């Protein structure tokens, strides 16, 4: 849920920003980063990297999702900005834009700005990330820098981790000096706050959890059965005075990173020691009050009256591993006992009593990709190969099935779903899930960058600790910019153990790229030690499986060699997305959103021959419009013919079929696409397709 204080809403409403239109060729091959309107020439921006898998199915899934995520961040959600609204710090570059939160959210917002910079923007476009981070910073009356003040205290604190990461990626010491002053002043404010401040009795910070700014993310208590006080979380006294796992973890990381900043800046040892002491005390308090030996997990909450909550918080478990709060034994226990839903790590879990599988809460037993991304980061860090592979595959499939990266998905079906909010009694409001969510896209980018390639950043070097799952095949990240170098990084084999590494063909002792390196270079890493299991339970080991990742969804991506493909397992673009608001469909969902030109559903066919041939395609669809509708059928991007879809009935719960014969195909992996082209009327729902080769 996205709630903001009156101060923040007023500030962000002063100047609505507009999305910058950048062509795909500009995105891929480089151009200037967009600046404020009338600001003159834009500053140059680095060109985007590209991802290339040798395995065609991996390329179709992960390569496509990676490209979509890049476009989401660097094209759709890179925007112009109004300096009168955003440049309160006086540190922003007028020739550089900012990254907004996403579709439906035109602002950057502190938490979104921080997470997106941490996940991907600092690496892909340092100037853009720097501007985005400064857009959330103000100056007080005395000229001190501080993260913008509102009632969202967790937003302020996560900024510190993002700022430290930005320094590690870029080596920008001027930024580091300003970031340290900003972070130090802000933490001082937080320590002395009367609301969402420090509770000396427990040695913990109070206030809402890092991700749950809506009351749907809390059990009762601190909520009540009807959520009668507010849909936001901070107006609830039990939340405002309660202590929550993830919030205290981001405070721990903030103190640790303040100590790191002070060390790099050469500040007095006493300052460094003070921050490290606060971090250590907070870590001890977290493990004392939140670790639950019985469940083998960290509890979600501790209320001011001592009430504990042995619930699961996705970001809380992830941060315990990412920030090193859990010791090795605790980390193993978390990995062994954490519960994931069918489509990934949920926000909070299980269902509160007032919610259910049919009506999940907006922040309860539901999947937010930003949470998935944090969990995947933790899994890769812990070497949990199979779990990392599944989490990454889940998000790639969610993006593939739904025209890109949405805000929230149903954890059981993978359908786009904003979740429910109780509004008193038995009445619940069903929220929408917003499209083009930046932190959903950057979560996937981070899965590839810090997960698959294991990119780690330090003062002196870029390190690589890859996690390449069995069955994915060799992969290369082309054109990655790191400081003054441009890198092609190729991974061979599978696993997490590095057998060999070369830089420009010369053997290296360690997988590390000096920060001083400049120019274009090639890194080759051969991996071993893959965990070769059967992730999808189809009886084929991952190394031999053409689609090894997601259980319960046979024939994903048309693999292997199906005659039947569910539309929710196709590549859906242009607004086409999953839905379940009608009955009679097969599989886990159907596809709607075919409402405007460009909406399309694409099906990859795996043939046993590459020779030219023909076949027939049967499509199951619903059409309750008053007339027949049309769509365009294409093969490998070439239009074949317009297809008519007669009206089935007056009900969208009724389904019919149409068959198209003599479809020309060639090659081993032709892609058949049904799209709403120019002159098509569209507005049908799709359930599945079947392809049968002529004579087969």
PDB file of C-alpha atoms in Angstrom, residues 18 57 73 82 192 243 279 283 292 306 335 394 405 412 424 442 446 493 508 523 540 548 555 557 577 666 673-674 677:
ATOM      1  CA  UNK A  18       5.897  13.558 -17.059  1.00  0.00           C
ATOM      2  CA  UNK A  57      14.435 -21.111 -23.613  1.00  0.00           C
ATOM      3  CA  UNK A  73      13.770   1.590 -15.397  1.00  0.00           C
ATOM      4  CA  UNK A  82      10.784  20.211 -11.396  1.00  0.00           C
ATOM      5  CA  UNK A 192      15.174  11.571  19.517  1.00  0.00           C
ATOM      6  CA  UNK A 243       8.685  -2.888  17.222  1.00  0.00           C
ATOM      7  CA  UNK A 279      24.893  -1.283  15.498  1.00  0.00           C
ATOM      8  CA  UNK A 283      21.908  -6.547  16.479  1.00  0.00           C
ATOM      9  CA  UNK A 292      12.269 -17.786  17.850  1.00  0.00           C
ATOM     10  CA  UNK A 306       5.439  -7.470  25.359  1.00  0.00           C
ATOM     11  CA  UNK A 335      16.426 -21.166   4.787  1.00  0.00           C
ATOM     12  CA  UNK A 394       8.845 -16.952 -10.618  1.00  0.00           C
ATOM     13  CA  UNK A 405       6.412  -5.818 -14.002  1.00  0.00           C
ATOM     14  CA  UNK A 412      -1.373 -18.800  -5.332  1.00  0.00           C
ATOM     15  CA  UNK A 424     -15.333  -2.348   8.579  1.00  0.00           C
ATOM     16  CA  UNK A 442      14.851  -3.430 -10.441  1.00  0.00           C
ATOM     17  CA  UNK A 446      19.285  -7.309  -9.134  1.00  0.00           C
ATOM     18  CA  UNK A 493      29.006 -24.372 -16.657  1.00  0.00           C
ATOM     19  CA  UNK A 508      43.403 -14.671 -12.784  1.00  0.00           C
ATOM     20  CA  UNK A 523      35.827 -11.719 -18.219  1.00  0.00           C
ATOM     21  CA  UNK A 540      13.706 -34.752 -15.348  1.00  0.00           C
ATOM     22  CA  UNK A 548      13.228 -26.776 -14.977  1.00  0.00           C
ATOM     23  CA  UNK A 555       4.424 -26.522 -20.814  1.00  0.00           C
ATOM     24  CA  UNK A 557       7.024 -21.244 -22.733  1.00  0.00           C
ATOM     25  CA  UNK A 577      -2.366  -9.757 -18.546  1.00  0.00           C
ATOM     26  CA  UNK A 666       9.989 -22.992 -40.061  1.00  0.00           C
ATOM     27  CA  UNK A 673       1.666 -14.365 -31.962  1.00  0.00           C
ATOM     28  CA  UNK A 674      -1.965 -13.279 -31.713  1.00  0.00           C
ATOM     29  CA  UNK A 677      -2.962  -4.854 -34.826  1.00  0.00           C
TER      30      UNK A 677
END
